[in-house]
mmCIF file of C-alpha atoms and ligand atoms in Angstrom:
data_model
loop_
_atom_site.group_PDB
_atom_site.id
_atom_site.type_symbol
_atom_site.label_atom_id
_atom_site.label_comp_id
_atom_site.label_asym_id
_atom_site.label_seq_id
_atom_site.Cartn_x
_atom_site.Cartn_y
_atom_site.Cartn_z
ATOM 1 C CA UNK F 279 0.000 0.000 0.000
ATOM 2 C CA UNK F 280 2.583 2.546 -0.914
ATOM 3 C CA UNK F 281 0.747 4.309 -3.096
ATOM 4 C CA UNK F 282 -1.196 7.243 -2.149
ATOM 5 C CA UNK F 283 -4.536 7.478 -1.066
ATOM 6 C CA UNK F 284 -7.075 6.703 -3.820
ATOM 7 C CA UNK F 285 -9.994 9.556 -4.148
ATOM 8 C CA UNK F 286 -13.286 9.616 -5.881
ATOM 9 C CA UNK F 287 -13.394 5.532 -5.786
ATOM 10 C CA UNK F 288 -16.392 3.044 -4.708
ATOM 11 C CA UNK F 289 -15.073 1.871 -2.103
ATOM 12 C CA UNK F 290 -16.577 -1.935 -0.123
ATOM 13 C CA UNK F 291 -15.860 -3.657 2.728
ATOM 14 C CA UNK F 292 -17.196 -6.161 5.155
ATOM 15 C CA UNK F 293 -17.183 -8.000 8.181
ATOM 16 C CA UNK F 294 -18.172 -11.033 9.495
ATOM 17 C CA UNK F 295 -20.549 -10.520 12.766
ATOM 18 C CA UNK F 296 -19.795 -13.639 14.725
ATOM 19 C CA UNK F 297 -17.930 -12.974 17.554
ATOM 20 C CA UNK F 298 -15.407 -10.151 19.276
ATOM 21 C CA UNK F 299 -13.475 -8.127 16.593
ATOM 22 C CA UNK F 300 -9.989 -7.907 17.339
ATOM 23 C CA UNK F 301 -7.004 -5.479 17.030
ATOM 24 C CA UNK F 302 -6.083 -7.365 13.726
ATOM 25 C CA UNK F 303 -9.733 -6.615 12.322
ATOM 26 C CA UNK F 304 -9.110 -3.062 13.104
ATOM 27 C CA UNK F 305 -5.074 -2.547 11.929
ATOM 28 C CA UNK F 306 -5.681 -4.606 8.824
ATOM 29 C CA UNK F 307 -9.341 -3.550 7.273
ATOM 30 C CA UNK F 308 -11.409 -0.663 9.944
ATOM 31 C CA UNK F 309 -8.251 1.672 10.259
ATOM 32 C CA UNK F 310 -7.915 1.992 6.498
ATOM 33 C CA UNK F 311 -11.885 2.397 5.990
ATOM 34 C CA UNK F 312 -11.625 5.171 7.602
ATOM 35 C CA UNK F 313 -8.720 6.943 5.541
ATOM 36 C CA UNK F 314 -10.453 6.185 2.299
ATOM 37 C CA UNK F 315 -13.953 6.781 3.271
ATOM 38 C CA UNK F 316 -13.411 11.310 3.144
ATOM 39 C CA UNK F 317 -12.556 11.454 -0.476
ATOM 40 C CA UNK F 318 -14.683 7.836 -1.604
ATOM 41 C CA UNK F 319 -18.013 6.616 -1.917
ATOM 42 C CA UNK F 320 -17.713 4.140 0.852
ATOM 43 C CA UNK F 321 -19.969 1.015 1.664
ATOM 44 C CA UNK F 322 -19.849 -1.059 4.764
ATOM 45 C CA UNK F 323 -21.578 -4.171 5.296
ATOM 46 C CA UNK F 324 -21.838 -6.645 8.259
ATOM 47 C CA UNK F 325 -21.861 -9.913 6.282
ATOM 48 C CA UNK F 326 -24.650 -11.889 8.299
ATOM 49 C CA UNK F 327 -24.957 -14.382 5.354
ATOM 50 C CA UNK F 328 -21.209 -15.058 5.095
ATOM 51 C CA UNK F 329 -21.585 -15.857 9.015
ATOM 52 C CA UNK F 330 -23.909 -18.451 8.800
ATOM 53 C CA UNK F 331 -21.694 -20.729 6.576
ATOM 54 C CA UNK F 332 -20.315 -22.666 9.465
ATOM 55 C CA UNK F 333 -22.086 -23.284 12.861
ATOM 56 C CA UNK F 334 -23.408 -20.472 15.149
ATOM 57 C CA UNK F 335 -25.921 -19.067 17.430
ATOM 58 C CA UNK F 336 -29.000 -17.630 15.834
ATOM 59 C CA UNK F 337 -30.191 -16.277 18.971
ATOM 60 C CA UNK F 338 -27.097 -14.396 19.069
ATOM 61 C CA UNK F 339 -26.845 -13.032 15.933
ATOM 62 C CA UNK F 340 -28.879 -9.976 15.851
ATOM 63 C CA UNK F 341 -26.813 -8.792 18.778
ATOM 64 C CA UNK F 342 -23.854 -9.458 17.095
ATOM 65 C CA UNK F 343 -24.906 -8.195 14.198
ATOM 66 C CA UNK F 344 -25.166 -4.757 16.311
ATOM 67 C CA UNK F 345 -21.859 -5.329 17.482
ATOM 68 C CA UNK F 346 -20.635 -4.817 14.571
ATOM 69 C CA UNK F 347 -22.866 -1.794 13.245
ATOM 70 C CA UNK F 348 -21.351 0.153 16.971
ATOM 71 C CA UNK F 349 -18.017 -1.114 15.936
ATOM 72 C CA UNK F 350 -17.904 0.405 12.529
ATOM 73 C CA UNK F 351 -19.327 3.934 13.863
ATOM 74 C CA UNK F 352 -17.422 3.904 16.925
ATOM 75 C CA UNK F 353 -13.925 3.190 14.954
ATOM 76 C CA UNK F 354 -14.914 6.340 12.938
ATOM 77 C CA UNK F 355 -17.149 4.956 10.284
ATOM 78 C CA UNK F 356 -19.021 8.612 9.018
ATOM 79 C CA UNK F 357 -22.404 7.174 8.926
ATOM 80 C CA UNK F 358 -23.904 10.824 6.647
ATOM 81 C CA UNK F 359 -21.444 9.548 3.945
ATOM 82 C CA UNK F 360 -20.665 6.552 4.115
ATOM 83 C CA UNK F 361 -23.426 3.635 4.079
ATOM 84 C CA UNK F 362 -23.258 0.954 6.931
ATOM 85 C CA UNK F 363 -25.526 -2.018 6.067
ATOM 86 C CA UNK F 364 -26.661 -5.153 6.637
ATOM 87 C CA UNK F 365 -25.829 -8.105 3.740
ATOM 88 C CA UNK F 366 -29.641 -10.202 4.152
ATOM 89 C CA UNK F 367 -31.192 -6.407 3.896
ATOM 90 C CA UNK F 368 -31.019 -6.853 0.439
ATOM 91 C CA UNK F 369 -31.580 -10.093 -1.161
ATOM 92 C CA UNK F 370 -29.595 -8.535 -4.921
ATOM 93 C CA UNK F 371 -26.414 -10.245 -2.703
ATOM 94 C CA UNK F 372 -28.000 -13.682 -2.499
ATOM 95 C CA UNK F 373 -30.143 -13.827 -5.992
ATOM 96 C CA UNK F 374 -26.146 -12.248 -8.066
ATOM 97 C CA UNK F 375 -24.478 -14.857 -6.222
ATOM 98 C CA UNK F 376 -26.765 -17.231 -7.702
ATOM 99 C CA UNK F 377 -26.200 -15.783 -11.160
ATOM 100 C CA UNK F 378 -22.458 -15.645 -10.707
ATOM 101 C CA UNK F 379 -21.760 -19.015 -9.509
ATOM 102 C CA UNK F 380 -22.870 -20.326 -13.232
ATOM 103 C CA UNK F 381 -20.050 -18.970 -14.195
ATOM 104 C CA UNK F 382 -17.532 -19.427 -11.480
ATOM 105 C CA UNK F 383 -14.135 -21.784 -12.334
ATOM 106 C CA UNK F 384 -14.548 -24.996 -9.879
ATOM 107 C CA UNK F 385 -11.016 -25.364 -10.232
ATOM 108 C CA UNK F 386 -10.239 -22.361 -8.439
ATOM 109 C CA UNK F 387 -12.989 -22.128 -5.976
ATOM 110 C CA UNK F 388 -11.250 -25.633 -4.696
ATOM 111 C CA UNK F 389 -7.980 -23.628 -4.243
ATOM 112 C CA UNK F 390 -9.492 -20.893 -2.011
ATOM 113 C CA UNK F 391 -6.935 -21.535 1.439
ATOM 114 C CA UNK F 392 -9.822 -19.913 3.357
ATOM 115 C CA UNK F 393 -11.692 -22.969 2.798
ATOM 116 C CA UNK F 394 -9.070 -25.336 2.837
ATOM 117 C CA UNK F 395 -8.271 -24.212 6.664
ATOM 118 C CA UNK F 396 -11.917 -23.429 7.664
ATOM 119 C CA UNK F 397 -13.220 -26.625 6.432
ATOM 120 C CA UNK F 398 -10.774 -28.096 8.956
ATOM 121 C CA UNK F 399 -11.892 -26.903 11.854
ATOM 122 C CA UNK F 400 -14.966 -27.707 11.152
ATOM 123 C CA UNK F 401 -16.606 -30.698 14.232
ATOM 124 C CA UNK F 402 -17.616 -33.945 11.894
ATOM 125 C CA UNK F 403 -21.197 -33.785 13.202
ATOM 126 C CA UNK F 404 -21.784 -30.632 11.490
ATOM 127 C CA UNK F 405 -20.336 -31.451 8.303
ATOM 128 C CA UNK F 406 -18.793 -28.492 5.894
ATOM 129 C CA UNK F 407 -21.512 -26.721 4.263
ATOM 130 C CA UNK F 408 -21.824 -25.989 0.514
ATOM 131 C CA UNK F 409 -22.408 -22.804 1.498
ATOM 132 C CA UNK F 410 -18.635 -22.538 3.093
ATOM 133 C CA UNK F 411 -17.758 -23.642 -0.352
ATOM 134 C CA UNK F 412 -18.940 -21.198 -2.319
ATOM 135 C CA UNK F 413 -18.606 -17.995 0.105
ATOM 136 C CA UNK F 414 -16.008 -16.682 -2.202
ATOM 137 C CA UNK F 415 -18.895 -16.151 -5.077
ATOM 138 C CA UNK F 416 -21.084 -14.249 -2.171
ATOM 139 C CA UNK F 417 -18.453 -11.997 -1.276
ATOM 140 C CA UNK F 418 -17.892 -11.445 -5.347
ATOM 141 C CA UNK F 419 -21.751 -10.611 -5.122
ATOM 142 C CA UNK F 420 -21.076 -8.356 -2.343
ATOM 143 C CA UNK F 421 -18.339 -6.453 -4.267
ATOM 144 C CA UNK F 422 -19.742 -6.289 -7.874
ATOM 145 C CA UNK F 423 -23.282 -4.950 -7.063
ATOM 146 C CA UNK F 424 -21.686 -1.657 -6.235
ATOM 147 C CA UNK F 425 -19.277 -1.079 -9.101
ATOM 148 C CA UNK F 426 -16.531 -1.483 -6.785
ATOM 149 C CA UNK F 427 -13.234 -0.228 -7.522
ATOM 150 C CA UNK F 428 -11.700 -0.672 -4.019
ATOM 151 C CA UNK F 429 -11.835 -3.247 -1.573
ATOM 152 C CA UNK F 430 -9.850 -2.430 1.555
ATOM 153 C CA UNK F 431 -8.712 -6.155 3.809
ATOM 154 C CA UNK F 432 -6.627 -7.921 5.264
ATOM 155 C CA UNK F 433 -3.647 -10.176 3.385
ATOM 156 C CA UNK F 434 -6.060 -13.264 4.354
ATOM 157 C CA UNK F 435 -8.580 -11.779 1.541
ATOM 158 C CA UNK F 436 -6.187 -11.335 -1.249
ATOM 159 C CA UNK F 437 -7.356 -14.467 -3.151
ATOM 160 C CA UNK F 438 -10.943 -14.004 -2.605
ATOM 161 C CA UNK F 439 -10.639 -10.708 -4.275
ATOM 162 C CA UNK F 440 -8.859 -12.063 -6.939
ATOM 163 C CA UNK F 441 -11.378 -14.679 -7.524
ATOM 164 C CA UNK F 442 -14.092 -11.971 -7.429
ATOM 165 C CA UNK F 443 -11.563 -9.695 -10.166
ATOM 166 C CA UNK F 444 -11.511 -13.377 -12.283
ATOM 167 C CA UNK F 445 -15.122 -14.018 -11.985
ATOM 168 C CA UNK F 446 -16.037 -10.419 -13.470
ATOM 169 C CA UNK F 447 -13.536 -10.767 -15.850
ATOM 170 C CA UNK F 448 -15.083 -13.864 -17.398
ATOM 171 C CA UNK F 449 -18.797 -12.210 -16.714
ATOM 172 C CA UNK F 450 -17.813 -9.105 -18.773
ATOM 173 C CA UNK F 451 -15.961 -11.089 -21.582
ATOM 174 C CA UNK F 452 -19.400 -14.105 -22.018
ATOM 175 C CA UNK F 453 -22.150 -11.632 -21.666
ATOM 176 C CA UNK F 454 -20.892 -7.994 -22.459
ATOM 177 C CA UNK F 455 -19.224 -5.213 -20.249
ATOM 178 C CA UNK F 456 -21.147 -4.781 -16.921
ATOM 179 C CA UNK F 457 -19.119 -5.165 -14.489
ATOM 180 C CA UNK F 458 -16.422 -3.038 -12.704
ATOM 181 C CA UNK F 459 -13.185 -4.905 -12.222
ATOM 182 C CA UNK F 460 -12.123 -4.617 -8.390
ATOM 183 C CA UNK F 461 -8.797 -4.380 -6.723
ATOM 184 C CA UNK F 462 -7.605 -5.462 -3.193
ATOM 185 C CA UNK F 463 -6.028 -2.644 -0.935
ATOM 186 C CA UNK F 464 -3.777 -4.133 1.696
ATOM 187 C CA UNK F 465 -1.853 -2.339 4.230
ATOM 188 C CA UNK F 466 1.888 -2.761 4.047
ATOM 189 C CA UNK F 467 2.813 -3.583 7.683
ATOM 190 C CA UNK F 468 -0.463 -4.798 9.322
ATOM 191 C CA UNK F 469 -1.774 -6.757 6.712
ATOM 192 C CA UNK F 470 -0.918 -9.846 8.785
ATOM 193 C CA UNK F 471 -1.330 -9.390 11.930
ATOM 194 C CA UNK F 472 -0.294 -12.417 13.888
ATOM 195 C CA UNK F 473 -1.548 -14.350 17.132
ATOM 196 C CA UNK F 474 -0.281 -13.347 20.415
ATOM 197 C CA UNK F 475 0.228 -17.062 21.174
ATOM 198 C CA UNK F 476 1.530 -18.736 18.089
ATOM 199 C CA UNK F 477 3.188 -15.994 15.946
ATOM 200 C CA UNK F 478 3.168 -18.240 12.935
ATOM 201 C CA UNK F 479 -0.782 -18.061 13.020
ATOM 202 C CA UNK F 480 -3.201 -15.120 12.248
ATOM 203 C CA UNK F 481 -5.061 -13.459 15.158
ATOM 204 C CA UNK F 482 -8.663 -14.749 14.755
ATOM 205 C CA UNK F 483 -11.310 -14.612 16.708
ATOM 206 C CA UNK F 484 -12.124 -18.135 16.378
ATOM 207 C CA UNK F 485 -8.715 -19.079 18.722
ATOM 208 C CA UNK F 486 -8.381 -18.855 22.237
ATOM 209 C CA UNK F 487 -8.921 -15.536 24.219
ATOM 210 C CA UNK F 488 -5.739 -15.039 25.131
ATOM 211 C CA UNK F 489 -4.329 -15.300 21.298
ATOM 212 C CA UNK F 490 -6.193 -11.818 20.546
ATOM 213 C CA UNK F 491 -6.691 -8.403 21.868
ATOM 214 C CA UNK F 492 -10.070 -7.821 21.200
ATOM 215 C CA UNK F 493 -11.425 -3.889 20.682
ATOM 216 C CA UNK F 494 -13.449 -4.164 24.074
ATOM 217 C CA UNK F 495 -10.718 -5.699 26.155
ATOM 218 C CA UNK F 496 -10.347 -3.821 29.459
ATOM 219 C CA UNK F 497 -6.919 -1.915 30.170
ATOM 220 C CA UNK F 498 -6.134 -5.430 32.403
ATOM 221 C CA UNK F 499 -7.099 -7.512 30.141
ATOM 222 C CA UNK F 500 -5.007 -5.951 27.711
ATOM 223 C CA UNK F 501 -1.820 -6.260 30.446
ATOM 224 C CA UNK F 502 -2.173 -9.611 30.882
ATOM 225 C CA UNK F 503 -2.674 -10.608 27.441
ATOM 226 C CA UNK F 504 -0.123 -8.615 26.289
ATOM 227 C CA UNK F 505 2.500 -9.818 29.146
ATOM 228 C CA UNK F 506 1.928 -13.572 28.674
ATOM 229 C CA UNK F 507 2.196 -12.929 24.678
ATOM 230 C CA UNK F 508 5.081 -14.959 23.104
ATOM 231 C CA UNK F 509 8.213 -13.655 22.070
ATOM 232 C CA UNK F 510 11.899 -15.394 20.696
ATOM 233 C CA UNK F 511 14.998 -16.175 22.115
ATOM 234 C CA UNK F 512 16.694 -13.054 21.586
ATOM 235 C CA UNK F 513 15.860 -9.961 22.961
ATOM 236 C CA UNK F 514 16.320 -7.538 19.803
ATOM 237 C CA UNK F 515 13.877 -4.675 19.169
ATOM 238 C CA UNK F 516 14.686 -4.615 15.460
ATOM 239 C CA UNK F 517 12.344 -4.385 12.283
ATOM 240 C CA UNK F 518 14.247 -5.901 10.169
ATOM 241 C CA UNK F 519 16.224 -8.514 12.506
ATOM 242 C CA UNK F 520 14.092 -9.610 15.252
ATOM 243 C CA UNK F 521 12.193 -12.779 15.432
ATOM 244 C CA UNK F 522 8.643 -13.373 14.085
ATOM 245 C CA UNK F 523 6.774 -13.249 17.813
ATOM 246 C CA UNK F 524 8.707 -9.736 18.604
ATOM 247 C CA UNK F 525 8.095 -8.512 15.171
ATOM 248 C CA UNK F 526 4.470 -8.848 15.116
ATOM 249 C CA UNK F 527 4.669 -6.993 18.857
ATOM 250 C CA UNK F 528 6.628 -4.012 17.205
ATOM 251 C CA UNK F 529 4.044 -3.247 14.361
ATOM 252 C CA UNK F 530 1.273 -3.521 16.780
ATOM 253 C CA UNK F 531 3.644 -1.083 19.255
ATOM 254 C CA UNK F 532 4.170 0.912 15.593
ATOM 255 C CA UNK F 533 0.514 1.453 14.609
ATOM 256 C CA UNK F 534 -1.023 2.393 17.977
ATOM 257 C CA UNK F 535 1.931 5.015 18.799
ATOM 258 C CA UNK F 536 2.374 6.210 15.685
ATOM 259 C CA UNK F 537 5.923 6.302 16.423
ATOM 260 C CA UNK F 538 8.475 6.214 13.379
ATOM 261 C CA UNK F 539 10.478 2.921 13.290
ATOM 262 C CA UNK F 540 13.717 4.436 14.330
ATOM 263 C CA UNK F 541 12.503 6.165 16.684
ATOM 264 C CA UNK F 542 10.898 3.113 18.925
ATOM 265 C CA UNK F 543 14.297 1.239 17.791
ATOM 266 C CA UNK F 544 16.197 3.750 20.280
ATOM 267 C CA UNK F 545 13.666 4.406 22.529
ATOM 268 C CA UNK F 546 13.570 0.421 23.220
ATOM 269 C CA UNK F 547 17.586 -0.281 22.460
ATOM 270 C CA UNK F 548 18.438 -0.614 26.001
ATOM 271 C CA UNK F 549 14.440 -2.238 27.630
ATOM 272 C CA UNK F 550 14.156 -5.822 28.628
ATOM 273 C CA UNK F 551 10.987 -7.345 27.269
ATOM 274 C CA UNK F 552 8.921 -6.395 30.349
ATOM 275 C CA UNK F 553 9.532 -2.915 30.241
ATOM 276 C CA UNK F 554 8.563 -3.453 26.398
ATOM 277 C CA UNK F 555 5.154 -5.083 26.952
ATOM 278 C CA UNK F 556 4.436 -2.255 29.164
ATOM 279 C CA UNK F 557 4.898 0.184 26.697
ATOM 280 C CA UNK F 558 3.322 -1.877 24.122
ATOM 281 C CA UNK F 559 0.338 -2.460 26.271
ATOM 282 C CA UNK F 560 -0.387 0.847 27.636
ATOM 283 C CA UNK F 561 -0.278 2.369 23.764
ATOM 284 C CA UNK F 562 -3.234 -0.284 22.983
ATOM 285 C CA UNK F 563 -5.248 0.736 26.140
ATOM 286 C CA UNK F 564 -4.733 4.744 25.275
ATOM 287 C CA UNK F 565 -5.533 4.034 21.398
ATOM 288 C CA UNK F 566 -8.540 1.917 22.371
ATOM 289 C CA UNK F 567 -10.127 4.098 25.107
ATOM 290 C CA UNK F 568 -11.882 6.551 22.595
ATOM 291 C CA UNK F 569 -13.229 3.641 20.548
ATOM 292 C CA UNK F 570 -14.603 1.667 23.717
ATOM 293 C CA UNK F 571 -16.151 4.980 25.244
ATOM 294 C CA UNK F 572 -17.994 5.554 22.198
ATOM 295 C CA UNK F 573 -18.750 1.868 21.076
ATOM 296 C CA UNK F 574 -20.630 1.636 24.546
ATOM 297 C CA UNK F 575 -22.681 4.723 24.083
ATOM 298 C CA UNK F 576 -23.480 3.801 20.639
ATOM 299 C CA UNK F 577 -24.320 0.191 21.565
ATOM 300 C CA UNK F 578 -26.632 1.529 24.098
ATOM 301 C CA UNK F 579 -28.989 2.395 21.825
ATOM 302 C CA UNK F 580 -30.206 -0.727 19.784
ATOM 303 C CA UNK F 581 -33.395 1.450 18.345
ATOM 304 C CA UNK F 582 -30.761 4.370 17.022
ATOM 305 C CA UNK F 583 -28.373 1.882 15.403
ATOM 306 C CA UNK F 584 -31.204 -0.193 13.549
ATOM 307 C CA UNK F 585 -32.801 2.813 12.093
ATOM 308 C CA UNK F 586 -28.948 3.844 10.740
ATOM 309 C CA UNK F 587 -28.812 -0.071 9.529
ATOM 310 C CA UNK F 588 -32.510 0.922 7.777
ATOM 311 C CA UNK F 589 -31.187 4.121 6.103
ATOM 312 C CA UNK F 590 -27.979 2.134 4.774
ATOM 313 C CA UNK F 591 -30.076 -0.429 3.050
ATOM 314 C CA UNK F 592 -32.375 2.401 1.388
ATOM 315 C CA UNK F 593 -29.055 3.725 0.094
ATOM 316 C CA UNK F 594 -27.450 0.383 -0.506
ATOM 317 C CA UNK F 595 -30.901 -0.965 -2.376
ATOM 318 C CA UNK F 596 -30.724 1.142 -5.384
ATOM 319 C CA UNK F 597 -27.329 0.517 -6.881
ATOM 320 C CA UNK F 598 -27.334 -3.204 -5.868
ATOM 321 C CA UNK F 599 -31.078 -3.537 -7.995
ATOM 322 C CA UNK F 600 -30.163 -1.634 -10.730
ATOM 323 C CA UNK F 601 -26.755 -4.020 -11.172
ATOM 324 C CA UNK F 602 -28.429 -6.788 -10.630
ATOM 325 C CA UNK F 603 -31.370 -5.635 -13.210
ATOM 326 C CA UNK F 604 -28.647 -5.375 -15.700
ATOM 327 C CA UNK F 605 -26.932 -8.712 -15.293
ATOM 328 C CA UNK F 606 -30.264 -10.351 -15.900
ATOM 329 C CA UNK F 607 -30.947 -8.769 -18.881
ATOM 330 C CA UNK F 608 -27.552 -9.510 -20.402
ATOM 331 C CA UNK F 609 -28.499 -13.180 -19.062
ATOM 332 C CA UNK F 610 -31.420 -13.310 -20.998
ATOM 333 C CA UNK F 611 -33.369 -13.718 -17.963
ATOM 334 C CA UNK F 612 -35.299 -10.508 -18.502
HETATM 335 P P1 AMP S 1421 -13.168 -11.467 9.516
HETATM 336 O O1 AMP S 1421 -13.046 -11.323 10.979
HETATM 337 O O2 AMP S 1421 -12.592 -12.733 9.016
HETATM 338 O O3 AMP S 1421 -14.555 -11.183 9.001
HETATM 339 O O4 AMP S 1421 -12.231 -10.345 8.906
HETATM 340 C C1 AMP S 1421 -12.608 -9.003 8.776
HETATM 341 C C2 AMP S 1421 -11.487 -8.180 8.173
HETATM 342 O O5 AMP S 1421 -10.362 -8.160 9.060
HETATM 343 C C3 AMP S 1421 -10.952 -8.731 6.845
HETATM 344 O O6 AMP S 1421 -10.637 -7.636 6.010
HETATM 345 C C4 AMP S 1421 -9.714 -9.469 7.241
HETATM 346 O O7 AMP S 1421 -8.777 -9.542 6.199
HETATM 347 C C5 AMP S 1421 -9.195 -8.612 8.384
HETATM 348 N N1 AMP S 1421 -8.406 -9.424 9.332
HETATM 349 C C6 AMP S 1421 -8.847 -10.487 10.056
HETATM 350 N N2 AMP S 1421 -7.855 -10.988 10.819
HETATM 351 C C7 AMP S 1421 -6.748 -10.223 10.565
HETATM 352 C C8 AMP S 1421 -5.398 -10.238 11.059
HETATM 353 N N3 AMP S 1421 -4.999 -11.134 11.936
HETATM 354 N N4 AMP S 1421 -4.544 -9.308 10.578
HETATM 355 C C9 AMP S 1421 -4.956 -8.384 9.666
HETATM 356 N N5 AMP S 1421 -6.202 -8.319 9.181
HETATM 357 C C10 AMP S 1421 -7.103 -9.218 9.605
HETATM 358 N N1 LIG S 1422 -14.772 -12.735 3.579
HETATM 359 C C1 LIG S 1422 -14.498 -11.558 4.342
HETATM 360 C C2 LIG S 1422 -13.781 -11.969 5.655
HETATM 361 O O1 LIG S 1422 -13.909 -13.067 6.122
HETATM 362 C C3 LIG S 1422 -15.728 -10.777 4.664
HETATM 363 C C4 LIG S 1422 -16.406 -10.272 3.426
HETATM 364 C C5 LIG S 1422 -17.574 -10.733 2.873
HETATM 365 C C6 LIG S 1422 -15.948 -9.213 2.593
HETATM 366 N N2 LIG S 1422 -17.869 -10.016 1.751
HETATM 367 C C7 LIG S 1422 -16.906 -9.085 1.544
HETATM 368 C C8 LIG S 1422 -14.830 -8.387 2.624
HETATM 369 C C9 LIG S 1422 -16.747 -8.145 0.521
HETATM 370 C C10 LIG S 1422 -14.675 -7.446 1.597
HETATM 371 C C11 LIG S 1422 -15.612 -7.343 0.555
HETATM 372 O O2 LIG S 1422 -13.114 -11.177 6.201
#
């Protein structure tokens, strides 16, 4: 992501509402939303439907669902310009993704690694759903209904928006021009953000507690988490030289101080890994505490939130219809 910020862009992006949103949620996708969003047409969307591809809690979900909605507005999500929606709102996501999986390579759908790793953690009583299969053609729904040029993730999304870029590719060259070819934008240092536990793994919300900093973690929380997080051997602060557990520490250290790399190279050339964590953890606390003031006033009010989640899907509705009118017609299905 060297480049400079893209302007006058559609912009998408979504998230997954099943469970606590974590510090890697918000380095690698939420903090760059909010860049783009003052000089973009931005679109947000809580992706119930891609949730509901491997087991969960229905009588959680509108809650979560919620979650998510505060999240976004709290993190600085402008709801006047930017739409926040939610993905079953409008059924054009379900009905294109339909459409779009006539056309979608097998062969490449079966080397999606999201799958591949998903599908593994998946119990044997439930069985891996078709649906977990083809979740890469939803989220190509997602993205193509609103002529998206920019879709702002995390390094884990990469192929998915490739797929989607393939898919439209092959849409536009079968049945005429109507789709908008879309691009991935990944940030350069916190694309990855790794477990606090097992630096050779993602944070995800789906691993234990203690592998994640989630956005609502209390400031203690957030100690001890941080404290019993992994690190190597050696005790070098180093960007470049020091081991893959300390490394992942240092960007996190990095992106909530908004220090320059040299400059938190001196400042820690002399500290012993304690005195590091404390730094470390009291920058997360501090660049959290705005977020968690405002995500619990926001979250307070579940009428206020669904009546912003009813605005976004008049605003969403239009666009998504009026691609979705076109692709039938083109498909003879008109
Ligand atoms: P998910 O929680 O899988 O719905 O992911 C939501 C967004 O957060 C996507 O853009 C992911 O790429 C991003 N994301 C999830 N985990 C990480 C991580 N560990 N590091 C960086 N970005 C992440
Ligand atoms: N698959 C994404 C994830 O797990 C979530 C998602 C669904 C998404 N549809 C999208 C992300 C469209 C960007 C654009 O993180």
């Amino acid at each position: 992501m060297s480049q400079s910020l893209p302007s006058n862009k559609t912009i998408f992006s979504g998230i997954q509402p099943s469970g606590a949103l974590h510090i890697g949620n918000y380095l690698g996708a939420i903090k760059q939303w909010i860049e783009l969003q003052q000089d973009n047409n931005a679109y947000f969307c809580i992706v119930d439907q891609h949730a509901i591809t491997v087991p969960y809690d229905p009588s959680t979900l509108p809650d979560r669902v919620l979650d998510v909605a505060a999240t976004y507005i709290a993190a600085g999500v402008d709801i006047q310009k930017s739409v926040i929606f939610v993905q079953s709102h409008i059924s054009a996501h379900t009905e294109l993704a339909w459409l779009l999986s006539t056309i979608a390579p097998y062969g490449a759908m079966s080397r999606m690694t999201q799958f591949k790793s998903k599908s593994k953690t998946i119990d044997a009583k439930d069985s891996v759903s078709l649906a977990l299969f083809s979740y890469p053609v939803l989220m190509t729904a997602d993205i193509l209904l609103y002529n998206t040029n920019i879709v702002p993730v995390g390094e884990d999304q990469k192929q998915h928006i490739e797929l989607a870029r393939d898919i439209a590719q092959r849409f536009n060259t079968t049945y005429g021009d109507v789709f908008t070819l879309p691009e991935s934008y990944i940030p350069e240092q916190t694309a990855r953000i790794m477990s606090l536990t097992d630096p050779k793994k993602k944070m995800s919300k789906s691993d234990a507690e203690k592998s994640y900093i989630a956005l609502n973690d209390s400031p203690e929380i957030i100690r001890q988490k941080i404290s019993s997080a992994v690190t190597d051997t050696e005790a070098i602060f180093s960007f470049k030289k020091s081991g893959p557990a300390v490394k992942n520490l240092l960007n996190i250290y990095k992106a909530f101080s908004k220090k320059e790399e040299q400059v938190i190279e001196q400042e820690l050339a002399e500290k012993s890994y304690k005195e590091f964590k404390d730094s470390l953890a009291a920058s997360i606390i501090s660049g959290l505490h705005n977020f968690q003031q405002k995500f619990d006033e926001i979250r307070k009010d579940d009428v206020e939130l669904r009546f912003t989640l009813g605005r976004g899907m008049h605003r969403a509705q239009g666009v998504a219809n009026s691609t979705l009118h076109r692709v039938k017609e083109v498909m003879g299905l008109m």
